Coordinates of C-alpha atoms and ligand atoms in Angstrom, one line a residue:
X1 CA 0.0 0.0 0.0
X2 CA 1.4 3.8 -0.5
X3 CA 3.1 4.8 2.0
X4 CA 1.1 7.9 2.9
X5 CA -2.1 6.2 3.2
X6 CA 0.0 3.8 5.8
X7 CA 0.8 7.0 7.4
X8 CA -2.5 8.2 7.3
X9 CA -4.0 4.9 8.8
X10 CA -1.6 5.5 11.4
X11 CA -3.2 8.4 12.4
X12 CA -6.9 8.0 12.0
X13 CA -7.4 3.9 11.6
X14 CA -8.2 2.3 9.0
X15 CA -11.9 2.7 9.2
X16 CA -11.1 6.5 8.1
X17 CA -8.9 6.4 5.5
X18 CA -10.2 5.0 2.2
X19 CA -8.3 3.3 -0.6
X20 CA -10.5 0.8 -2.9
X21 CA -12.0 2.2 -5.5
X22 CA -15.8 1.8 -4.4
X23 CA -15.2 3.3 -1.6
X24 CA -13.5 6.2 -2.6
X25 CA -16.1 6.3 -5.9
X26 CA -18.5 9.2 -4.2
X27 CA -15.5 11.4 -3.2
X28 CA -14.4 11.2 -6.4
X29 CA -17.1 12.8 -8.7
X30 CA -18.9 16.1 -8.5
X31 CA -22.8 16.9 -8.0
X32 CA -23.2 17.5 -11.5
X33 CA -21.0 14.3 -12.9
X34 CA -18.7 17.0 -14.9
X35 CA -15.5 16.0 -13.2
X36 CA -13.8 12.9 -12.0
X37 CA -10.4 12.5 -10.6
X38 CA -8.2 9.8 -8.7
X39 CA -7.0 10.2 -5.4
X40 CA -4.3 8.2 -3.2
X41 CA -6.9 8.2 -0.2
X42 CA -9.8 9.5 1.0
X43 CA -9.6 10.1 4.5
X44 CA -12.5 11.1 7.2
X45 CA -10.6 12.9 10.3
X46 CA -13.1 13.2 13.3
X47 CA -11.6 16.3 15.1
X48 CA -9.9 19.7 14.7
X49 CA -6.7 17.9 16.1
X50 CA -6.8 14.9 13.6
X51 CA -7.3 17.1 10.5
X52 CA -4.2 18.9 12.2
X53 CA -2.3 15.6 12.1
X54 CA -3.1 14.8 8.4
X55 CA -1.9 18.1 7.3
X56 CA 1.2 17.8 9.1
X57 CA 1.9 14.3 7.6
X58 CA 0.7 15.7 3.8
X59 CA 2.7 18.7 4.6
X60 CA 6.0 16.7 5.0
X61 CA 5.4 14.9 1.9
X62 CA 4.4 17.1 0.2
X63 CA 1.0 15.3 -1.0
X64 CA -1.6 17.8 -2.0
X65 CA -4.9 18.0 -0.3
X66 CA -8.3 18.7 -1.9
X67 CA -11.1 19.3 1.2
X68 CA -14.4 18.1 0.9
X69 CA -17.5 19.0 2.5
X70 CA -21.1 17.8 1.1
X71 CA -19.7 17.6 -2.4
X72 CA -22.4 19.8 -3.8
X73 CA -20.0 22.2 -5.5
X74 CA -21.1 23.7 -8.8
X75 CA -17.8 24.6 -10.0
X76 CA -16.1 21.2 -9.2
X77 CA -14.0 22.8 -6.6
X78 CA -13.9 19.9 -4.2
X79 CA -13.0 16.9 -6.8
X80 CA -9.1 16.1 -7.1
X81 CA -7.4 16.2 -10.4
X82 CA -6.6 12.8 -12.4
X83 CA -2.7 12.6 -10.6
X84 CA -3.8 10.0 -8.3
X85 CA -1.6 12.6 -6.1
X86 CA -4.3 14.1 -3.7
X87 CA -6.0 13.1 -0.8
X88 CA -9.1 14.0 -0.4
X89 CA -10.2 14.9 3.1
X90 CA -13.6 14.8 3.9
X91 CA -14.6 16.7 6.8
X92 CA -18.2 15.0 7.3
X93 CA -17.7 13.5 10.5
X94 CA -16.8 16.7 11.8
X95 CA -20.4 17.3 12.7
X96 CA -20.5 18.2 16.3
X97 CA -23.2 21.0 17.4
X98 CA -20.6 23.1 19.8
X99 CA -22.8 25.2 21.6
X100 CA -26.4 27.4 20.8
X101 CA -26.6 30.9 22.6
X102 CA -29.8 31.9 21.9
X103 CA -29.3 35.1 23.8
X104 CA -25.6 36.1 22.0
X105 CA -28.1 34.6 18.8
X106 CA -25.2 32.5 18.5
X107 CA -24.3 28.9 16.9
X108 CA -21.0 27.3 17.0
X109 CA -20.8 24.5 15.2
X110 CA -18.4 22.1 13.8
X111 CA -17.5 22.3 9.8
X112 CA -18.8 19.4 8.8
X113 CA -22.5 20.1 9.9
X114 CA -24.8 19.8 7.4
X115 CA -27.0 23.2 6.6
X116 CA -30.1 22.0 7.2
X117 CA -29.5 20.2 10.7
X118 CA -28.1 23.7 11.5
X119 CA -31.3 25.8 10.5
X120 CA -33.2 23.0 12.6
X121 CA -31.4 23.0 16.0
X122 CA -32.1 27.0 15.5
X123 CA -35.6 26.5 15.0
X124 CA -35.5 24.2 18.0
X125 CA -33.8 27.0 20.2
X126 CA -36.5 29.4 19.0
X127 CA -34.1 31.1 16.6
X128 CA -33.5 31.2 12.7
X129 CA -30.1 30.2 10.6
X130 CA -31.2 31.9 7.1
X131 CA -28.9 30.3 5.0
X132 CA -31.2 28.7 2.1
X133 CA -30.2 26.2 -1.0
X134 CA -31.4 23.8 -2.9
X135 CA -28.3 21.2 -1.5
X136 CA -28.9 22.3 2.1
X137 CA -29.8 18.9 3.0
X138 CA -26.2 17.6 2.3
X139 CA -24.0 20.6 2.1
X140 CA -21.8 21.3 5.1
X141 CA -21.0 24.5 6.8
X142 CA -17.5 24.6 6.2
X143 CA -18.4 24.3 2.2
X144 CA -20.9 27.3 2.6
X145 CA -18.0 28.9 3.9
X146 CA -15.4 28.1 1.8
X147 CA -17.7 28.8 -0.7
X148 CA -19.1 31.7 0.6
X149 CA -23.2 30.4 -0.6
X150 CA -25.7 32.7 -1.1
X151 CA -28.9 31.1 -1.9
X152 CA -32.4 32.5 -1.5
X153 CA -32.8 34.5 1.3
X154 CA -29.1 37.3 0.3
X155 CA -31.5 39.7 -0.2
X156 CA -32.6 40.1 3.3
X157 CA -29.8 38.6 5.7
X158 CA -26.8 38.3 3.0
X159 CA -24.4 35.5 2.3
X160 CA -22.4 33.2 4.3
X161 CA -19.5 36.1 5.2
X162 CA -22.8 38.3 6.6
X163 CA -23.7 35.3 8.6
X164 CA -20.8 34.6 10.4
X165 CA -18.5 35.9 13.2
X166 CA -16.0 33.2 14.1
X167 CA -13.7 30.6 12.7
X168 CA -11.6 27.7 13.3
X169 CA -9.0 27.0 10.5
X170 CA -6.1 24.5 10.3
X171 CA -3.6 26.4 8.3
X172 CA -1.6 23.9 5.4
X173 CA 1.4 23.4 7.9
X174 CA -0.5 21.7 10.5
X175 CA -1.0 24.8 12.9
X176 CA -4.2 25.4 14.4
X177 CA -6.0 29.4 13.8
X178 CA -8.8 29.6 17.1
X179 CA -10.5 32.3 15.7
X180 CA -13.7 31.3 17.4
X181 CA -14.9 34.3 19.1
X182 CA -18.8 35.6 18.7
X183 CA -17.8 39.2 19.0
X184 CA -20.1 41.6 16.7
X185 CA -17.6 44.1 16.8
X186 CA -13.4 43.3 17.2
X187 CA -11.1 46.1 15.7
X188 CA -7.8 44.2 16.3
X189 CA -6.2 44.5 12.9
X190 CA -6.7 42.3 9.1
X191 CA -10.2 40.6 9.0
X192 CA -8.4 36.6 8.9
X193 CA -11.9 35.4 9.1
X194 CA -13.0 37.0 5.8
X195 CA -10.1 35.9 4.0
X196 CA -10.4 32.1 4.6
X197 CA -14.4 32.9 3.5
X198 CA -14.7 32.8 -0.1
X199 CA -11.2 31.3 -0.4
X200 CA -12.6 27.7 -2.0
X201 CA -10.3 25.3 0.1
X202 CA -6.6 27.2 -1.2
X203 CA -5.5 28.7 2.0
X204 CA -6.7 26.5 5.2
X205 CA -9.2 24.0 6.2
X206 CA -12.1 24.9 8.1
X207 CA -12.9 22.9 11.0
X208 CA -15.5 25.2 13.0
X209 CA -17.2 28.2 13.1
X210 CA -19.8 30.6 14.7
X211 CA -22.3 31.9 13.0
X212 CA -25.0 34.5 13.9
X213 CA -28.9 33.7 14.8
X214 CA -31.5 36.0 14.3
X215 CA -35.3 36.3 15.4
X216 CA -37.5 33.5 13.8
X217 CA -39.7 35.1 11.3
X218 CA -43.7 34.1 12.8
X219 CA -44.8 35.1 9.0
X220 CA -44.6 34.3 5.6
X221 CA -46.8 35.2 2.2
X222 CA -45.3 33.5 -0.9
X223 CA -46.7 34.6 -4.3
X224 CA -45.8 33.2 -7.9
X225 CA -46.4 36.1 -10.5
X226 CA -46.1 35.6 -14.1
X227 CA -44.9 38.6 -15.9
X228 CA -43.6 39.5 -19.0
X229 CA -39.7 39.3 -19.0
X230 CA -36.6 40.2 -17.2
X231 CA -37.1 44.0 -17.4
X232 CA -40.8 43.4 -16.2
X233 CA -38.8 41.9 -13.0
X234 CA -36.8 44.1 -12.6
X235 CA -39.6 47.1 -12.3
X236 CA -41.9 44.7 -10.1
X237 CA -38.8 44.0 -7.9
X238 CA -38.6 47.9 -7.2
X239 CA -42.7 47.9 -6.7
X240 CA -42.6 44.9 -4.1
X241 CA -39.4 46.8 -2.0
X242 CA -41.4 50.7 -2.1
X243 CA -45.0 48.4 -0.5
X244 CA -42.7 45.6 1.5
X245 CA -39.1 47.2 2.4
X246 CA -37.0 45.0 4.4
X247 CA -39.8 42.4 4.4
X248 CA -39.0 40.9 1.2
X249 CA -37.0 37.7 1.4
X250 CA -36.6 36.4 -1.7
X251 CA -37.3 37.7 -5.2
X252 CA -36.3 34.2 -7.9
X253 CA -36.7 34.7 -11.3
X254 CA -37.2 32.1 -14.3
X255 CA -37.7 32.7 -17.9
X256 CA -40.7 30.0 -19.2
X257 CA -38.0 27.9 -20.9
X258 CA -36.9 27.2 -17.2
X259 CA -40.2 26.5 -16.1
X260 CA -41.1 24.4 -19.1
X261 CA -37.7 22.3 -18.4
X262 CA -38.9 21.8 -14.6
X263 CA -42.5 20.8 -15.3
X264 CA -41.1 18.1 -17.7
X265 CA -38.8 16.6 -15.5
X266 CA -39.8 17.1 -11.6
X267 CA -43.1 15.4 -11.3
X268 CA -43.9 16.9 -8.4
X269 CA -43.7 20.1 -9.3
X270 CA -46.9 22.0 -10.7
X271 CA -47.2 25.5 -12.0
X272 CA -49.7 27.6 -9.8
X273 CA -50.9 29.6 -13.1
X274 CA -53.7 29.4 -15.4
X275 CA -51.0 29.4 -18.5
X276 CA -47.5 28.9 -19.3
X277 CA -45.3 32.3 -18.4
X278 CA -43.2 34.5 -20.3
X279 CA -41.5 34.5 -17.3
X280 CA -42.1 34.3 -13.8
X281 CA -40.9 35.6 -9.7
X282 CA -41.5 33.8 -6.7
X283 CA -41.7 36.9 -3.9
X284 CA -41.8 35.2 -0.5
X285 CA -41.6 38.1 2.5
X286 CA -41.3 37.4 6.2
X287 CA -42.4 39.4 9.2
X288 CA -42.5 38.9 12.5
X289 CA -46.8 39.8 12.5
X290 CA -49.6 38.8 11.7
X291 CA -49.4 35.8 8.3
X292 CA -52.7 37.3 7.4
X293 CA -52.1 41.2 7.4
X294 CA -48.7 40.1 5.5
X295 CA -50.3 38.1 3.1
X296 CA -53.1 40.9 2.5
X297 CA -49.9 43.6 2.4
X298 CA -48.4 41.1 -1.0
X299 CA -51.7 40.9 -2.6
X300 CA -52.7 44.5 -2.8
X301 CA -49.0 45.4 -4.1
X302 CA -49.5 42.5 -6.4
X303 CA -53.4 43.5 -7.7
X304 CA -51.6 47.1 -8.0
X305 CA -49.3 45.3 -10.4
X306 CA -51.9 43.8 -12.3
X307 CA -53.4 46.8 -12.7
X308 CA -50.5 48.8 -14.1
X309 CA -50.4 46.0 -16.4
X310 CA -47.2 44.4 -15.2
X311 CA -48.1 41.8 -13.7
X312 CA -49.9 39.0 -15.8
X313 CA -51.1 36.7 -13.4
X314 CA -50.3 35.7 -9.9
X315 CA -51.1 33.1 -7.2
X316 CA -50.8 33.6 -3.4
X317 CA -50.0 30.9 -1.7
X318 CA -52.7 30.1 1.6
X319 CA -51.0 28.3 3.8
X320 CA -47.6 26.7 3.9
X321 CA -48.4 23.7 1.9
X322 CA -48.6 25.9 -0.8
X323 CA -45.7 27.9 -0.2
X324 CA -43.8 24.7 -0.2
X325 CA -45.3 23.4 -3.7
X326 CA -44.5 27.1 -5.1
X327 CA -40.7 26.6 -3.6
X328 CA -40.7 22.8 -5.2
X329 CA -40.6 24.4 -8.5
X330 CA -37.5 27.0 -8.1
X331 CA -35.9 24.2 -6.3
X332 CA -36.3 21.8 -9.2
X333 CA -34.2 23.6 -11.5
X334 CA -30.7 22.3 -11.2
X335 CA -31.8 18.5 -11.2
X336 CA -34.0 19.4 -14.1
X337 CA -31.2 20.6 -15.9
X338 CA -29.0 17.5 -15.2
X339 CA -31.5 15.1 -16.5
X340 CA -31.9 17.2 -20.0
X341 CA -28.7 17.5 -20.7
X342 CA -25.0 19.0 -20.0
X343 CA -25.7 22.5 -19.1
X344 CA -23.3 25.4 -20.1
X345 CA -23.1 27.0 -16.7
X346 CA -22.8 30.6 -15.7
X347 CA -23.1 32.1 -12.3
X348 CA -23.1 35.7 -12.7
X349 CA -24.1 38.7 -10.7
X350 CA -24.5 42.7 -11.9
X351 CA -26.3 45.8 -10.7
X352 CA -29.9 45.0 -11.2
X353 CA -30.8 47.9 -13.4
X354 CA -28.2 45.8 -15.7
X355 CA -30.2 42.5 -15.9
X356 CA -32.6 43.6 -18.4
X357 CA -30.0 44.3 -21.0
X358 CA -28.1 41.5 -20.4
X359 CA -30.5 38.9 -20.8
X360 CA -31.0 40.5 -24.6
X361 CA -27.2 41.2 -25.0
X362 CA -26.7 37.2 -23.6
X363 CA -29.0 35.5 -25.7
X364 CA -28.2 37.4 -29.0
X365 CA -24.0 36.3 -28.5
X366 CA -25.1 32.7 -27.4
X367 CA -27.7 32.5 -30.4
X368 CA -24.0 34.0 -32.4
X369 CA -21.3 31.4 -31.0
X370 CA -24.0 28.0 -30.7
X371 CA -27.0 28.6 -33.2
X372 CA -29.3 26.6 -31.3
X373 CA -28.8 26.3 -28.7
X374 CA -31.4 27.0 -25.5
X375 CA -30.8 29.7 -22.8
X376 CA -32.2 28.5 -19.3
X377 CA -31.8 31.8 -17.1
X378 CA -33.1 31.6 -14.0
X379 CA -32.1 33.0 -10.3
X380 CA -32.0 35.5 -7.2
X381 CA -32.6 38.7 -9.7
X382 CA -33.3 40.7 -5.9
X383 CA -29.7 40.2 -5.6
X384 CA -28.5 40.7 -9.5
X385 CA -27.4 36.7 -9.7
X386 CA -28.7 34.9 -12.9
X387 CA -27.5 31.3 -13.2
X388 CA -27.3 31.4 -17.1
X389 CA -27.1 27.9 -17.8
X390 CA -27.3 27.2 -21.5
X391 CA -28.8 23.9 -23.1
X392 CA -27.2 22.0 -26.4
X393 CA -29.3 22.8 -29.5
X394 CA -32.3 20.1 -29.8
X395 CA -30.1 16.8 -31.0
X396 CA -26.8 18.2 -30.6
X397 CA -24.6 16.2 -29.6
X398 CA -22.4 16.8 -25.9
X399 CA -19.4 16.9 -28.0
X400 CA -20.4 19.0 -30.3
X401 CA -21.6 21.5 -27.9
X402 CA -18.6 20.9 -25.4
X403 CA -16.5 22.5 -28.8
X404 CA -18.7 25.5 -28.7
X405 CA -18.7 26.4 -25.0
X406 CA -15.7 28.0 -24.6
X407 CA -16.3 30.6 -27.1
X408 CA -20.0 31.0 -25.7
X409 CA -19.0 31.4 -22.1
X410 CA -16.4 34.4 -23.6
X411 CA -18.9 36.0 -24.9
X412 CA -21.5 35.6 -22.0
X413 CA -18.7 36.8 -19.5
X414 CA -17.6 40.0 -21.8
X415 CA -21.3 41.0 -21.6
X416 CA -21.1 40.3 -17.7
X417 CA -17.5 42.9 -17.9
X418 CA -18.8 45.1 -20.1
X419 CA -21.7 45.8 -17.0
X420 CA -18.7 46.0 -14.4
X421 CA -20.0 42.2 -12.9
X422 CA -18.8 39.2 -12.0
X423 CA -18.1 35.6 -13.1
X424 CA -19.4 33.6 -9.7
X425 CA -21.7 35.5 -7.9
X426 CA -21.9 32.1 -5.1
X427 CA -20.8 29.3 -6.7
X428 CA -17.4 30.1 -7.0
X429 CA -13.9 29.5 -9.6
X430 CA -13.2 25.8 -8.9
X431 CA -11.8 24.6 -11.7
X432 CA -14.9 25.3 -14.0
X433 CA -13.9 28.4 -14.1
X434 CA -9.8 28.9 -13.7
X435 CA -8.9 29.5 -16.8
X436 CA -11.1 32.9 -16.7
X437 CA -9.2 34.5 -13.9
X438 CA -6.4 36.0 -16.1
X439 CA -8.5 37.5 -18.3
X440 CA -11.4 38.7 -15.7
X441 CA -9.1 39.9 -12.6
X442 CA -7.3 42.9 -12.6
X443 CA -3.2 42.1 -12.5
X444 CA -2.7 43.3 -9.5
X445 CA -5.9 41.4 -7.6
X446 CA -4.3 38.3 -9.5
X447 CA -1.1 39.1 -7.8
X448 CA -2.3 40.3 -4.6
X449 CA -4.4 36.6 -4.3
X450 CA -1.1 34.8 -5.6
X451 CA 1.0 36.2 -2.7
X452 CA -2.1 35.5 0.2
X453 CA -1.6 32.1 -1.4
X454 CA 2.0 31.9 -1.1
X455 CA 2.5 33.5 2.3
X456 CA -0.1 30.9 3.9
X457 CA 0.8 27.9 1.4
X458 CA 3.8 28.3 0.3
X459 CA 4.2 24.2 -1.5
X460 CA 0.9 25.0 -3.1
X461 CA -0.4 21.7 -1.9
X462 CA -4.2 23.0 -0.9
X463 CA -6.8 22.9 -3.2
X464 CA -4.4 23.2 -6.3
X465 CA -5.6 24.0 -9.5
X466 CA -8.8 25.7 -8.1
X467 CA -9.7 29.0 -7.7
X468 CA -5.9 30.2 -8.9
X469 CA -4.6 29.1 -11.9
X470 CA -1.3 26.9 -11.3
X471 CA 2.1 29.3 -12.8
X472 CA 2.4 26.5 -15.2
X473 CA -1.4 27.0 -17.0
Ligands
FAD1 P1 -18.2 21.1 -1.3 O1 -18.9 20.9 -2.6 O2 -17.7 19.8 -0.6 O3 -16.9 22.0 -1.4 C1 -17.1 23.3 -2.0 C2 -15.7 24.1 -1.9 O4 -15.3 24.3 -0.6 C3 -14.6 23.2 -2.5 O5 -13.6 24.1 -3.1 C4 -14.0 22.5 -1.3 O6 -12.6 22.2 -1.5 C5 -14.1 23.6 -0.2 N1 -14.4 23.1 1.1 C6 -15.4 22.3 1.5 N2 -15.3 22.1 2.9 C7 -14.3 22.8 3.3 C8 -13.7 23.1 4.6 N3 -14.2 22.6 5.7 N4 -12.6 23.9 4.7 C9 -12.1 24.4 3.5 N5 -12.6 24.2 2.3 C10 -13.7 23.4 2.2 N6 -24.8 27.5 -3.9 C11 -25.2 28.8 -3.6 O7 -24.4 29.6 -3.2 N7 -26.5 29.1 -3.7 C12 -27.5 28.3 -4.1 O8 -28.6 28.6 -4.2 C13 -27.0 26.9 -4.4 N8 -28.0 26.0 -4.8 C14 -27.5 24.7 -5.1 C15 -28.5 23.8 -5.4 C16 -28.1 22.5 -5.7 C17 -29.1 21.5 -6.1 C18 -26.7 22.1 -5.7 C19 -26.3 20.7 -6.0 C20 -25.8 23.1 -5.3 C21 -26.2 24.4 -5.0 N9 -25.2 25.3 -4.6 C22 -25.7 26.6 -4.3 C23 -23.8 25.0 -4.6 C24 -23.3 24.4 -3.3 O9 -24.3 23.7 -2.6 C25 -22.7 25.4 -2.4 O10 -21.5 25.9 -2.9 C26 -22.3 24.8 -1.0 O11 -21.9 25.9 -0.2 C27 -21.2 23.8 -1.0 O12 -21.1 23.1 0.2 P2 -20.5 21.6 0.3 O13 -20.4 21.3 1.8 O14 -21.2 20.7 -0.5 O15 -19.0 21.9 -0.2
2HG2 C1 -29.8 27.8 -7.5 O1 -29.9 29.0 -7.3 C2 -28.4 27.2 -7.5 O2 -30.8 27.0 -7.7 C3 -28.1 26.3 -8.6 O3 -27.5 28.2 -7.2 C4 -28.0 27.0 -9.9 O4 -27.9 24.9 -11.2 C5 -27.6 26.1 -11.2 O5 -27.1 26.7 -12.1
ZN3 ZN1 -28.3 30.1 -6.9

């Protein structure tokens, strides 16, 4: 057997570090089946201290380390390369609950949480986690970190870096960073915390974190509005905020390709319209009042909206049930997508009042580079983040569109520049999107990002080939 893995048995047991292939197998593959790599072991450290000892022993090597959380990345940032040089270390049986300080509105948890047992152990304090997404049954708080998710609730409580005020991090070389305060307000020099948010898994390994709490919302009204297009959003997005303000939660947009592509393939999901969309937004606000008066407050901004002509149609949800069938359609998307086909993806984000145009701008240099092929643009348009996905042309095959992609996702990231945006609005560079850094960072950010990643990993053994290009690409 390699000697590292022996190593690494040492260390953990053998119950914890995996070498046959089936085992290894779901480690090995990402969410979306794009990537698929080969590691020399897959190993499962149970504490803050263990996770210590493995990067010691990698670090003395000089073995290369990919960390994984839930594996839900959408940019294949947690999947090794095809060296057979990696270990991948999962961090899922980190998953201690630390402590819950529902007067600080505090959680600490361990890294390897999942999302969804933390929004429950808040609910069960009488508080509210309001980190949302469609893999928060399986994604881990350490990837939301390193990832920095955003999901469907940014527009009210903001993304993972808004939501959290402590971490734990074991650096490449083994040391431990205790960074675990829950202090709202610490003025003691560089904000370490923010840089390991965001930072993909290149610059430390999270092992635990705080993260704030907040009052649990006693009221929710969900409506599902059809409405012409993306500009018609847009202006309904400002009419919702001037009746709502900080009420509204979420604003998702789909085009009715999108919602076509769901109702075929997620049999559950049924639209709560008369007729097929244009387009469509699911509002949902929250309150801490009365459901009723809220739900009275979203229909007579929504029958104002009808009146002015810009809203088409709309359903209010009555009661959660409802809400929850509404939500079962937006939530669809992604696995919809997987079962048609392989997806050009794009994660971008812009100033709202740029969406409208882009969609146009989009669709005319996608209809330029792959004649054919089918736009699916959906996502949190209250927050300016479209996931652009793009579809092969009817019978094309994956080869032949794989040739065209490149030039396609040029073209949809130059209209993204052009509006000052951004590349990954949550779902971050991984290797999907790597070879775009040169050409969308500024130099000096490039270099700036290169020298964080040298001062804290100076072998470039975490995470390589994600996020930063390697000097050799
Ligand atoms: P992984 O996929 O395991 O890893 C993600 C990245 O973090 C990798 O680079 C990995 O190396 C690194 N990493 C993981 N754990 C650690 C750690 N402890 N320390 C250091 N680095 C680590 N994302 C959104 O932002 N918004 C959405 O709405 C959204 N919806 C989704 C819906 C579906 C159906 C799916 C499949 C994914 C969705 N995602 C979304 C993407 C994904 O769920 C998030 O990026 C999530 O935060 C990843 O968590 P994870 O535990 O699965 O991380
Ligand atoms: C969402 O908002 C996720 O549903 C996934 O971020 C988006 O599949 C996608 O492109
Ligand atoms: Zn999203």
């Amino acid at each position: 057997m390699d000697e590292v893995a022996q190593e690494l048995i040492g260390l953990l047991g053998e119950a914890n570090v995996l070498v046959a292939k089936q085992d290894q197998a779901p480690f090995l593959t990402d969410w979306l089946g794009k990537y698929r790599g080969t590691a020399r072991a897959v190993v499962r450290p149970g504490s803050t201290d263990e996770v210590s000892a493995v990067m010691r022993a990698c670090a003395a090597r000089r073995v290369p380390v990919v960390p994984q959380g839930g594996n839900t990345s959408m940019s294949g940032g947690a999947t090794p390369d095809n060296s057979g040089q990696a270990v991948v270390i999962s961090l899922q049986r980190l998953n201690r609950v630390r402590n819950v300080d529902p007067v600080g509105n505090t959680i600490s948890v361990d890294a390897g949480v999942v999302l969804a047992k933390v929004q429950q152990i808040a609910q069960d304090a009488g508080r509210f986690f309001p980190l949302s997404l469609g893999a928060e049954g399986s994604c881990t708080i350490g990837g939301n970190l390193a990832a920095n998710a955003g999901g469907v609730a940014v527009l009210r409580y903001g993304t993972m870096r808004e939501l959290t005020l402590g971490l734990e991090v074991v650096l490449p070389d083994g040391r431990i960073w205790d960074g675990l305060t829950a202090l709202r307000k610490d003025n003691t020099g560089y904000a370490l915390r923010d840089l390991f948010i965001g930072s993909e898994g290149t610059l430390g390994i999270i092992t635990g974190a705080v993260l704030k709490l907040f009052a649990r919302p006693l009221a929710r009204a969900t409506a599902f509005a059809a409405v012409e297009d993306a500009n018609a959003a847009v202006t309904l997005l400002g009419a919702i905020r001037d009746r709502c303000g900080d009420r509204l939660t979420a604003f998702e947009f789909m085009t009715g390709e999108c919602l076509a592509l769901i109702l075929r393939h997620i049999h559950d999901a049924r639209l709560p319209l008369a007729a097929m969309p244009q387009a469509a937004v699911l509002i949902e606000l929250s309150d801490q009042n009365d459901e009723i008066a809220l739900r009275e407050r979203l229909e007579s901004g929504l029958m104002e909206c009808v009146e002015q002509g810009l809203v088409l149609d709309a359903a209010i949800a009555q009661d959660g049930t409802q809400a929850k069938a509404f939500w079962r359609i937006r939530e669809g998307v992604s696995e919809a997508l997987v079962r048609e086909g392989k997806a050009a993806k794009h994660d971008v984000s812009m100033p709202v009042s740029s969406i409208a145009d882009f969609v146009i701008a989009a669709d005319a240099a996608v209809g330029a580079s792959a004649p054919g092929a089918r736009p699916i643009v959906f996502g949190h348009l209250g927050d300016g983040n479209l996931h652009y996905n793009v579809l092969p042309a009817p019978g094309q095959s994956d080869a032949d569109f794989a040739a065209l992609v490149p030039d396609l996702t040029r073209a949809v990231h130059d209209e993204i520049g052009q509006r000052r945006g951004s590349i990954s609005a949550e779902h971050g560079i991984g290797q999907l999107r790597v070879s775009e850094m040169p050409i969308r960072k500024a130099p000096i950010e490039l270099e700036l990002m290169r020298q964080l990643k040298g001062l804290l990993d100076p072998a470039g053994l975490l995470n390589p080939g994600k996020l930063l290009p390697l000097s050799n690409d």
